[in-house]
PDB file of C-alpha atoms in Angstrom:
ATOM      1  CA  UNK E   1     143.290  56.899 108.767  1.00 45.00           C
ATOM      2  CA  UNK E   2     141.715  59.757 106.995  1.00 51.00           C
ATOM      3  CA  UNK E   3     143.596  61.883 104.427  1.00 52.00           C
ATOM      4  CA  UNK E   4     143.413  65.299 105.014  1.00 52.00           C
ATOM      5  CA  UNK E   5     143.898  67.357 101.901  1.00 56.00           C
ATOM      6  CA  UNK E   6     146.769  69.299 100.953  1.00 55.00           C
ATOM      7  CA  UNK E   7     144.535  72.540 100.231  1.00 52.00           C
ATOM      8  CA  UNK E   8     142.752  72.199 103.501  1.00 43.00           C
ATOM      9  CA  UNK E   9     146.077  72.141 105.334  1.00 41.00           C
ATOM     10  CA  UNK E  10     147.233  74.869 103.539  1.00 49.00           C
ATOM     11  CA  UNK E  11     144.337  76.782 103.854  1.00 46.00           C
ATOM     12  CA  UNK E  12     144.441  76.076 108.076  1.00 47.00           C
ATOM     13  CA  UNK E  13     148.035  76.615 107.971  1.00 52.00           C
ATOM     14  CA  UNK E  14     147.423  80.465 106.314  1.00 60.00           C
ATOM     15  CA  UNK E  15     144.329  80.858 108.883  1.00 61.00           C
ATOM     16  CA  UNK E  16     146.667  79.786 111.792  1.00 74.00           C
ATOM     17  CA  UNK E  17     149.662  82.811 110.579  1.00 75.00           C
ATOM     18  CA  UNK E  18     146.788  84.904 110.288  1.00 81.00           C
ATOM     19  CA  UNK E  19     145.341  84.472 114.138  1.00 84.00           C
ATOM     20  CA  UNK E  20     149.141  84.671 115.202  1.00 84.00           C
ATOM     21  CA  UNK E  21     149.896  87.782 113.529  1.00 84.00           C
ATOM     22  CA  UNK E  22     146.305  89.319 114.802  1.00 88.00           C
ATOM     23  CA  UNK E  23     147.564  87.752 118.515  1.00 91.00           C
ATOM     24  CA  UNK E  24     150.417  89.915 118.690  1.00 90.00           C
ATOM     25  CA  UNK E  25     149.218  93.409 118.660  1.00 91.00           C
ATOM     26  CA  UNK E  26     145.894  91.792 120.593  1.00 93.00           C
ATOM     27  CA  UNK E  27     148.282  90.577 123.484  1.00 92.00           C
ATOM     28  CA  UNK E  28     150.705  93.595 123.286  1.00 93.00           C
ATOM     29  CA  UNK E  29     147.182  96.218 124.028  1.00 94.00           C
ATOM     30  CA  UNK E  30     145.510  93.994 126.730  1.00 93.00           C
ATOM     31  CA  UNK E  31     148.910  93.917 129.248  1.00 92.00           C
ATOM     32  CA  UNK E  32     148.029  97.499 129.465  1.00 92.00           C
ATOM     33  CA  UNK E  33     144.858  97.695 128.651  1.00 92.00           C
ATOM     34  CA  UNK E  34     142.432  99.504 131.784  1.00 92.00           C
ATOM     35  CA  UNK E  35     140.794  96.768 133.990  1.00 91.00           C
ATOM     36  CA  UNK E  36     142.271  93.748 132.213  1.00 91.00           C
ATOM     37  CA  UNK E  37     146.327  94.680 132.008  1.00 88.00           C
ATOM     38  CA  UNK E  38     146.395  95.584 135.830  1.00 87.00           C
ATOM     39  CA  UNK E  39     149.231  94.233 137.874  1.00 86.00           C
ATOM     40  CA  UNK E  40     147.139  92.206 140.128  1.00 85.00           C
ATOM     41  CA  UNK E  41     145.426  90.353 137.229  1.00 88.00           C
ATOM     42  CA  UNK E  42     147.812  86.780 136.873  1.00 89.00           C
ATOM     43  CA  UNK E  43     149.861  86.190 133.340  1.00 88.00           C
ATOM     44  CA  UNK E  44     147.751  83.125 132.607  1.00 91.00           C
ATOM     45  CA  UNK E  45     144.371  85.114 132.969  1.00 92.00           C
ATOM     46  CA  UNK E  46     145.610  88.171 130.332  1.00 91.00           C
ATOM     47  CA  UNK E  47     146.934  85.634 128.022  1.00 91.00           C
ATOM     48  CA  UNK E  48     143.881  83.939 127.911  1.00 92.00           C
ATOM     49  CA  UNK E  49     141.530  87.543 127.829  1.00 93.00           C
ATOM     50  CA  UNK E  50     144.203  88.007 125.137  1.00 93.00           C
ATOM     51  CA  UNK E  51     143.182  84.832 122.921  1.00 91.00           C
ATOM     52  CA  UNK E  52     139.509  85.229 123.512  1.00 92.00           C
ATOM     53  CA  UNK E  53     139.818  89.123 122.313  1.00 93.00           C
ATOM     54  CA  UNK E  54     141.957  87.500 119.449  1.00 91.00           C
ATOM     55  CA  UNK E  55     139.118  84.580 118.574  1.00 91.00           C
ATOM     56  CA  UNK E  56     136.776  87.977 118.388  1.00 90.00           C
ATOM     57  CA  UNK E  57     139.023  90.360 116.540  1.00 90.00           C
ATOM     58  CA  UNK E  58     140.540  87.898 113.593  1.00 85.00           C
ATOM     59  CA  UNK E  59     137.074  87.210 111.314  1.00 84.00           C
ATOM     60  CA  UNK E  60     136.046  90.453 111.584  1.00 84.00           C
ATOM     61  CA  UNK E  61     139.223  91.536 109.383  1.00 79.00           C
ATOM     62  CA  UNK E  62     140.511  91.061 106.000  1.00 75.00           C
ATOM     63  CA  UNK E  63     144.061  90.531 106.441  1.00 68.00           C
ATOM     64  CA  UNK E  64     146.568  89.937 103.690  1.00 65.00           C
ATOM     65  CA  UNK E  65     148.844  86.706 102.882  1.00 65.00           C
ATOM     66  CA  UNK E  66     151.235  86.466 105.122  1.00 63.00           C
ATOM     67  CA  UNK E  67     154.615  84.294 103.705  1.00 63.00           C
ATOM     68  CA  UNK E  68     155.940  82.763 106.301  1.00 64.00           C
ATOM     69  CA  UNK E  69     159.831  84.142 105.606  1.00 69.00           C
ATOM     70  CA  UNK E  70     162.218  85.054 108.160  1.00 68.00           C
ATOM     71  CA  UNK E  71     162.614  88.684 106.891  1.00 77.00           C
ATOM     72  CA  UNK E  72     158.828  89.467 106.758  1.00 76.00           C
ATOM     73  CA  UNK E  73     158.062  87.673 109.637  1.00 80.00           C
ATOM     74  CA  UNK E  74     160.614  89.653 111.931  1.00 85.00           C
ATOM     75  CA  UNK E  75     159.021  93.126 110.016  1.00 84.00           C
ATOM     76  CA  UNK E  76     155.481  91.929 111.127  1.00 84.00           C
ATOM     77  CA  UNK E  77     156.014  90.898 114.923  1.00 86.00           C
ATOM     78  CA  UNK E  78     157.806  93.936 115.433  1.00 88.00           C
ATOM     79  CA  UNK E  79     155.383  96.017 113.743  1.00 88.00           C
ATOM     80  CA  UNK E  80     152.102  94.884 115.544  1.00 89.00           C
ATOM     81  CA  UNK E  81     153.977  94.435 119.020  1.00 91.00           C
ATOM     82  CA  UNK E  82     155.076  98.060 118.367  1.00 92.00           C
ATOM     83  CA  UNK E  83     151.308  99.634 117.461  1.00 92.00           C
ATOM     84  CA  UNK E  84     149.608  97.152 120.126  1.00 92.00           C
ATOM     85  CA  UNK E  85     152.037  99.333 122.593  1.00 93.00           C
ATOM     86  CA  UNK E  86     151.606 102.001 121.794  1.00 93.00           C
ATOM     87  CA  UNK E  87     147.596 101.736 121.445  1.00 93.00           C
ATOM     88  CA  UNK E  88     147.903 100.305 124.946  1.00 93.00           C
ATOM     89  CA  UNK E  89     150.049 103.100 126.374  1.00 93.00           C
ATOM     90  CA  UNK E  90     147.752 105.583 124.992  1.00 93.00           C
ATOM     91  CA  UNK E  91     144.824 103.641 127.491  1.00 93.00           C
ATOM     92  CA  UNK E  92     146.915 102.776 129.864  1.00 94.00           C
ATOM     93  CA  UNK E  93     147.966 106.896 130.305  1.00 94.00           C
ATOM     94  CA  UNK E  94     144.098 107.580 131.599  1.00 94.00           C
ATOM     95  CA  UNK E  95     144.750 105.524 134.699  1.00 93.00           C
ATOM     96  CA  UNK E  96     147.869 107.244 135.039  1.00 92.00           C
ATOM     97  CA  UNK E  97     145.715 110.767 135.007  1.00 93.00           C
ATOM     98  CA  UNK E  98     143.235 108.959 137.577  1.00 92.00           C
ATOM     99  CA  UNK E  99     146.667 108.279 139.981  1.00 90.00           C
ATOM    100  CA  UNK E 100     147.882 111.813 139.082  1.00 90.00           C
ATOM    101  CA  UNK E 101     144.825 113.633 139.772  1.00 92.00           C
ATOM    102  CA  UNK E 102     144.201 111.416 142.806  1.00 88.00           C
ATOM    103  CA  UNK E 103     147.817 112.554 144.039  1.00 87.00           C
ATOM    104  CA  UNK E 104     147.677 116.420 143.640  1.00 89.00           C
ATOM    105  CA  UNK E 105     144.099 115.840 145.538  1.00 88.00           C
ATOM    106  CA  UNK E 106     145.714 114.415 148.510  1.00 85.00           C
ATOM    107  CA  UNK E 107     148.763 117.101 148.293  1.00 84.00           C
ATOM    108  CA  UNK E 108     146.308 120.106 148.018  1.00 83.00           C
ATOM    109  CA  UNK E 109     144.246 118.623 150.888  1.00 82.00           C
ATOM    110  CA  UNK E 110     147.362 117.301 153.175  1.00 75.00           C
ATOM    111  CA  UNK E 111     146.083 113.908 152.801  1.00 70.00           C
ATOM    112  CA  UNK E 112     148.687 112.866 150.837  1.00 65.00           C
ATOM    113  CA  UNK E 113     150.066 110.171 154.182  1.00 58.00           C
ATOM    114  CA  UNK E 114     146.936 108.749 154.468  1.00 52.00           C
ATOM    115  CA  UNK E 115     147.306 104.514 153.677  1.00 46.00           C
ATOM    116  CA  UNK E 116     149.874 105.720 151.064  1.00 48.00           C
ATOM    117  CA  UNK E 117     151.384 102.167 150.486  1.00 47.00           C
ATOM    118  CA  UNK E 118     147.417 100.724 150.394  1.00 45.00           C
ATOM    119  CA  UNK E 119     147.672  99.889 146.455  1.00 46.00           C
ATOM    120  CA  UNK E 120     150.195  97.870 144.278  1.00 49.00           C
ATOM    121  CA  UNK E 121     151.683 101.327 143.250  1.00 55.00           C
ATOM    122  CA  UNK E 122     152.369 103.635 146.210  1.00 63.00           C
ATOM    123  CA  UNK E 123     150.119 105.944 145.387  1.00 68.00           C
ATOM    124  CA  UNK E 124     147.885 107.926 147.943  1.00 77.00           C
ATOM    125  CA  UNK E 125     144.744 107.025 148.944  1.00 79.00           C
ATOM    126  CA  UNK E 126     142.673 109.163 147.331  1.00 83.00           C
ATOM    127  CA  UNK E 127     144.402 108.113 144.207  1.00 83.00           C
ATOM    128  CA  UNK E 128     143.541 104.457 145.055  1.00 85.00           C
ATOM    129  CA  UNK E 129     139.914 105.092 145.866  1.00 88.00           C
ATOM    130  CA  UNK E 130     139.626 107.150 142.349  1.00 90.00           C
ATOM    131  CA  UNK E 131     141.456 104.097 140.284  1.00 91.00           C
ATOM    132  CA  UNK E 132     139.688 101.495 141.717  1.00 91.00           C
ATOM    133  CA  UNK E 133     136.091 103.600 141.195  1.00 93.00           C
ATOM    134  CA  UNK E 134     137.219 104.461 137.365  1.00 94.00           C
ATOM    135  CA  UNK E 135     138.124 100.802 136.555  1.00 93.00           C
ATOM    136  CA  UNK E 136     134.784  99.386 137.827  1.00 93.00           C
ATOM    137  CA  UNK E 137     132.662 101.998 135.680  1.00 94.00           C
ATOM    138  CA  UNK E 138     134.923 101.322 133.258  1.00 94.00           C
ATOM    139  CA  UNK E 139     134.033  97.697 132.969  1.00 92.00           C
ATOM    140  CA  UNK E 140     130.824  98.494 133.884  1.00 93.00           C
ATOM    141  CA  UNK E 141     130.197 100.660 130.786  1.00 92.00           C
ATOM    142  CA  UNK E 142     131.119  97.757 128.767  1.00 90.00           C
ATOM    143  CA  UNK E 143     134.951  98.669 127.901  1.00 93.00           C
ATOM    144  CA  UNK E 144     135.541  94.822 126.644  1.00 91.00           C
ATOM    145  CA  UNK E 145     132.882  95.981 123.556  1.00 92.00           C
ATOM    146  CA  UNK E 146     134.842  99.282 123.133  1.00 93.00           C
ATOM    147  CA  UNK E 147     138.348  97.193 123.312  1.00 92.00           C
ATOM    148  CA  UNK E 148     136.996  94.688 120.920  1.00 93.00           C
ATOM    149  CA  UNK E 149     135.913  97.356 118.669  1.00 92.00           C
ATOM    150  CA  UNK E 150     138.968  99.601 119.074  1.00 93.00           C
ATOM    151  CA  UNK E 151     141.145  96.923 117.997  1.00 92.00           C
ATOM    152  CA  UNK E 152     138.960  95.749 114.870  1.00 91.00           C
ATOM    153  CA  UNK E 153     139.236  99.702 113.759  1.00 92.00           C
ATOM    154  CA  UNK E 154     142.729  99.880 114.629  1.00 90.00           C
ATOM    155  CA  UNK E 155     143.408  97.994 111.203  1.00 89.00           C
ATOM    156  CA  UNK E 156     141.852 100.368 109.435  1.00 88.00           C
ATOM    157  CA  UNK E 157     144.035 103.443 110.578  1.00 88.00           C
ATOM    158  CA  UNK E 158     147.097 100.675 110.911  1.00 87.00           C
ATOM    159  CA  UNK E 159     146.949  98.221 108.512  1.00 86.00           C
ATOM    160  CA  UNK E 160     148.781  95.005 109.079  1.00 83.00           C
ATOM    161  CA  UNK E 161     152.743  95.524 108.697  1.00 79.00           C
ATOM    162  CA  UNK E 162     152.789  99.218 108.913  1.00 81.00           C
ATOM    163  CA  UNK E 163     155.676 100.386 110.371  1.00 83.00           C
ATOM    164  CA  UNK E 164     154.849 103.208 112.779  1.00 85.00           C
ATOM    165  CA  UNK E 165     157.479 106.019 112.117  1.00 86.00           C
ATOM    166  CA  UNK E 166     159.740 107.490 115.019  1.00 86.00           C
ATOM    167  CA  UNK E 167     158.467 111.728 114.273  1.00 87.00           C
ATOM    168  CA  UNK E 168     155.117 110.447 113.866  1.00 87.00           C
ATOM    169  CA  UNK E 169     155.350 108.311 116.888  1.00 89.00           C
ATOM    170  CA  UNK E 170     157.333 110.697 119.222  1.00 90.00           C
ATOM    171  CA  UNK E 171     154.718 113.301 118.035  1.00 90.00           C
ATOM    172  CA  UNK E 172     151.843 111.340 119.381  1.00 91.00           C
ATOM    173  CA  UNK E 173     152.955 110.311 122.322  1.00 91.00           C
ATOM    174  CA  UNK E 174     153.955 113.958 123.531  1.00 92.00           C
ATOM    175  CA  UNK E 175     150.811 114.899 122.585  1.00 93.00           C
ATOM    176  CA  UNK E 176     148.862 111.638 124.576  1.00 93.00           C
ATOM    177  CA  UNK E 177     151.053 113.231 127.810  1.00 93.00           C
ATOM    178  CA  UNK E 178     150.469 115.920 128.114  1.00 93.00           C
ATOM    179  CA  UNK E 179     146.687 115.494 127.234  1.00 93.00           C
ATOM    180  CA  UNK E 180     147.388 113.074 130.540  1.00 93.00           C
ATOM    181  CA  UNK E 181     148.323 115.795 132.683  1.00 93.00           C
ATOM    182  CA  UNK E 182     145.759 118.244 131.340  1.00 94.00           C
ATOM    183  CA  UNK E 183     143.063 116.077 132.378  1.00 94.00           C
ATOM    184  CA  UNK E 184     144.397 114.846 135.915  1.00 94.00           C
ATOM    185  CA  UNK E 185     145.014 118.678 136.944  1.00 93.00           C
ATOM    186  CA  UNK E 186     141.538 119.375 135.608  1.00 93.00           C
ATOM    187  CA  UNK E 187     139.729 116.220 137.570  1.00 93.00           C
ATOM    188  CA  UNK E 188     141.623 117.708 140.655  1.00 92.00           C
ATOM    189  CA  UNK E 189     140.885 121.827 140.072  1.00 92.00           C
ATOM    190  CA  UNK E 190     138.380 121.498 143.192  1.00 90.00           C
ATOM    191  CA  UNK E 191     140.822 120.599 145.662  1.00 91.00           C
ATOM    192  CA  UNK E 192     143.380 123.026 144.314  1.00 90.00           C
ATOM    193  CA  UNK E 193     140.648 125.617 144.782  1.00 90.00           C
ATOM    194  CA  UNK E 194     139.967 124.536 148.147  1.00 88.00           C
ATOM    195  CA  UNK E 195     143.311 124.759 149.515  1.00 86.00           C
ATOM    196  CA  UNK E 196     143.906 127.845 147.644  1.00 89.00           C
ATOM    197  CA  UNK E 197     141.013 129.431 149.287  1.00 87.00           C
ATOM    198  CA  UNK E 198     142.035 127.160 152.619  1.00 83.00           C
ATOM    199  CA  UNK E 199     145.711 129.104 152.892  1.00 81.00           C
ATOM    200  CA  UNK E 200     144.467 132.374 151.904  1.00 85.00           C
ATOM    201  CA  UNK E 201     142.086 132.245 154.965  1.00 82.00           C
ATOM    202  CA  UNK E 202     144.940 131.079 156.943  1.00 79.00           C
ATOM    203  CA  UNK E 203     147.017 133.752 156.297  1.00 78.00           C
ATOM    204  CA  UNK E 204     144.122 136.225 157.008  1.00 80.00           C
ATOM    205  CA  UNK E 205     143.841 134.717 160.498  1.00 76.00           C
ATOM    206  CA  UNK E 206     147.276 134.560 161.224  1.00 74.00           C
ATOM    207  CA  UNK E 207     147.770 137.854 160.395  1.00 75.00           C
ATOM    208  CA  UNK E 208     144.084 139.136 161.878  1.00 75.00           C
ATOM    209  CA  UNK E 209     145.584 136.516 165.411  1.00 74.00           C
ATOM    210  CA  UNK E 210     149.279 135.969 165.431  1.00 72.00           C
ATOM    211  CA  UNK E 211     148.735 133.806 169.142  1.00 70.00           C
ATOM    212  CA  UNK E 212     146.293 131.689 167.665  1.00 68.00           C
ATOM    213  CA  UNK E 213     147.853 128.409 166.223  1.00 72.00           C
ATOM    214  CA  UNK E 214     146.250 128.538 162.923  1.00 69.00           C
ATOM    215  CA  UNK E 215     147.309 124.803 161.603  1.00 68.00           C
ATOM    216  CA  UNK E 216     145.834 123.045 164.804  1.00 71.00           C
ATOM    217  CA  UNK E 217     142.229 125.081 163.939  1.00 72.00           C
ATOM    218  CA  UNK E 218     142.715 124.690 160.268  1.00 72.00           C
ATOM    219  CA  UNK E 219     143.994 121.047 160.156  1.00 75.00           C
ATOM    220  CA  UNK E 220     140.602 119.433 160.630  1.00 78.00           C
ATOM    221  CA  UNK E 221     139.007 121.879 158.497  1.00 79.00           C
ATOM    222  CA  UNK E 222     140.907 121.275 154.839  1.00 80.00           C
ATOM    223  CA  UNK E 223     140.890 117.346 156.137  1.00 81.00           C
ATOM    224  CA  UNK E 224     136.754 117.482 156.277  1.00 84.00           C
ATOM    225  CA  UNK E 225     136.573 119.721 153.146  1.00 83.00           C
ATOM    226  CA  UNK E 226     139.118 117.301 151.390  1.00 83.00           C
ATOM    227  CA  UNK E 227     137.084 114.136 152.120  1.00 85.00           C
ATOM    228  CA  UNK E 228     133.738 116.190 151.582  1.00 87.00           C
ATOM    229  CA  UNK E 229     134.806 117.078 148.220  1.00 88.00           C
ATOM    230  CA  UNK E 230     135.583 113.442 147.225  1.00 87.00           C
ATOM    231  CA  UNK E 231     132.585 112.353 148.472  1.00 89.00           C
ATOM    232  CA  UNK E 232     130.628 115.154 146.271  1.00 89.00           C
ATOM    233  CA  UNK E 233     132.908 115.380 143.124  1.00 89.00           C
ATOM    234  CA  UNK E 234     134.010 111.759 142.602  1.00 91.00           C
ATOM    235  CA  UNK E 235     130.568 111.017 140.504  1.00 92.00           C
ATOM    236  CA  UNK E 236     131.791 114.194 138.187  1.00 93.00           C
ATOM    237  CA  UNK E 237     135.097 113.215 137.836  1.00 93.00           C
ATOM    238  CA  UNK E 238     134.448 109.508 136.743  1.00 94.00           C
ATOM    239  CA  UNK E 239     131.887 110.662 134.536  1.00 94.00           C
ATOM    240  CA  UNK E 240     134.900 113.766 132.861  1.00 94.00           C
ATOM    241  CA  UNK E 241     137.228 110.441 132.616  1.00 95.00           C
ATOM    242  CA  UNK E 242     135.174 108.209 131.332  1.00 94.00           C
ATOM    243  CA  UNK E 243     133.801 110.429 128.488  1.00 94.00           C
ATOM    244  CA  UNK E 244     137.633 111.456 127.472  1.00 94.00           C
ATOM    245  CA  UNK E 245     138.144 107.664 127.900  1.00 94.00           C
ATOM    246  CA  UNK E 246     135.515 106.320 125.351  1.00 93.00           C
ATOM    247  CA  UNK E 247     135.937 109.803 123.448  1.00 93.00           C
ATOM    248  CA  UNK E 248     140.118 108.114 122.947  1.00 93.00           C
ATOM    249  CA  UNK E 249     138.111 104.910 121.911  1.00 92.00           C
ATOM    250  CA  UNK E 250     136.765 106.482 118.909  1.00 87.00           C
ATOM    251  CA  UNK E 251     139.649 108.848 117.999  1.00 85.00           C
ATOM    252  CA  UNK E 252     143.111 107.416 119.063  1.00 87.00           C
ATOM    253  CA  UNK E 253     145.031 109.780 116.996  1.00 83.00           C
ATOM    254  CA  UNK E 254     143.403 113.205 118.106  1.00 73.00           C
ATOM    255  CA  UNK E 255     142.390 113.782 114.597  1.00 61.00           C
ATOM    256  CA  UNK E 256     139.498 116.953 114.716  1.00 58.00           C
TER     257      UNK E 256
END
C-alpha cells in the first residue's frame, strides 16, 4: 500500500470544504438561473451544470480557511444558499418581464386565449414565443461565460460568509421588481399603443355608424396588427432585454 501523507490529506481535505462551500451558492444561482434553471431541464442535468460551473468558479478565487465546526458551518451554508438566491432571483426576474410583457401584449391585442396552456407556466402565447426567443439568444450570446464570470465577481461584492442583511436585502429586491415591471411594460408599449389607437378608432366608428357592428370589422384588424407587430418588434425587444440582461451581469446591485 502507499502512504499518503498527513499534509496532503489535510491539504485535499481543506480543498474539498472549499469546492463545497463554493457549490452552494453555485447550485443555489443555476436552479434559477435563465436557460439552465428552467423547469423542463431534469434535477440530474442542473446538478451536474451546477458542479461543472463549480469546477470553473473555485480556482479562480481566494477563499479563506474554512473550520469545519458546527456553528460556522451552519453560518456559511446559510449564507451562500441565501446570496446564490437571491443572485438567481435577480436573473431569474428578466424572464419573468419576458412572460409579463408577453402577457399585457396578448391582453392589449385580445390574443390573450390563443394556446394559453402551450408552455409549462400558463402563460399566453405570445409570452411563450417571446421566452423561448430570449432564452435561445440568451445562450446564444454566450450567457454560460457571463454566469461563470458573474459568479467569480460575486465574491468580490459578497465575500464568503457575509451575511446579507434583511433592509439591505428587502431594499434590493423592491428595487429588482419593480425594475421587472418597468421593463416588461416598456418591451410591450407598441401593443399598448396599438390598441389604444385600435379603441379610439372604434369608438369614432361607432359613434360616426351606430348599425355597423364595430367588433366583427375590428376583430381581425387588432388580431393582424397584433401578430404584425410581433413579427416586426420581437428583434427590438430581445435586443432591449438582452442589453438590460448582460447590463444586470455587470452591475447586480444597481450601483451608478
Amino acid at each position: 500500500m502507499i502512504a499518503i501523507p498527513p499534509e496532503l490529506l489535510a491539504h485535499l481535505g481543506e480543498g474539498l470544504w472549499q469546492m463545497f462551500a463554493v457549490f452552494l451558492r453555485v447550485s443555489a444561482l443555476v436552479s434559477l438561473l435563465p436557460t439552465f434553471g428552467e423547469r423542463s431541464i431534469p434535477v440530474r442535468v442542473k446538478l451536474g451544470i451546477a458542479a461543472a460551473f463549480t469546477i470553473i468558479v473555485a480556482p479562480a478565487l481566494q477563499t479563506p480557511e474554512i473550520t469545519p465546526a458546527f456553528r460556522s458551518m451552519i453560518t456559511l451554508i446559510g449564507s451562500e444558499i441565501l446570496t446564490g438566491l437571491a443572485l438567481g432571483t435577480g436573473l431569474r426576474l428578466f424572464v419573468l418581464a419576458l412572460q409579463t410583457a408577453g402577457s399585457i401584449a396578448a391582453q392589449a391585442t385580445s390574443l390573450s386565449q390563443i394556446l394559453g396552456g402551450a408552455a409549462v407556466e400558463p402563460v399566453p402565447a405570445m409570452g411563450y414565443l417571446l421566452t423561448i426567443a430570449g432564452l435561445a439568444l440568451a445562450a446564444l450570446l454566450g450567457i454560460h461565460i457571463r454566469a461563470a464570470q458573474f459568479l467569480i465577481h460575486s465574491y468580490t461584492l459578497f465575500p464568503m460568509g457575509t451575511v446579507l442583511l434583511a433592509p439591505d436585502l428587502s431594499g434590493w429586491g423592491v428595487m429588482q421588481v419593480s425594475r421587472s415591471f418597468g421593463l416588461a411594460f416598456a418591451l410591450a408599449t407598441p401593443f399598448v399603443i396599438a390598441s389604444l389607437i385600435y379603441n379610439l378608432a372604434l369608438g369614432v366608428i361607432n359613434r360616426a355608424m351606430p348599425q355597423l357592428m364595430v367588433a366583427f370589422v375590428g376583430a381581425p384588424a387588432i388580431t393582424f396588427a397584433g401578430l404584425f407587430l410581433l413579427f416586426a418588434g420581437t428583434p427590438l425587444i430581445l435586443s432591449v432585454w438582452s442589453d438590460a440582461l448582460f447590463d444586470f451581469f455587470g452591475n447586480p446591485i444597481g450601483v451608478p
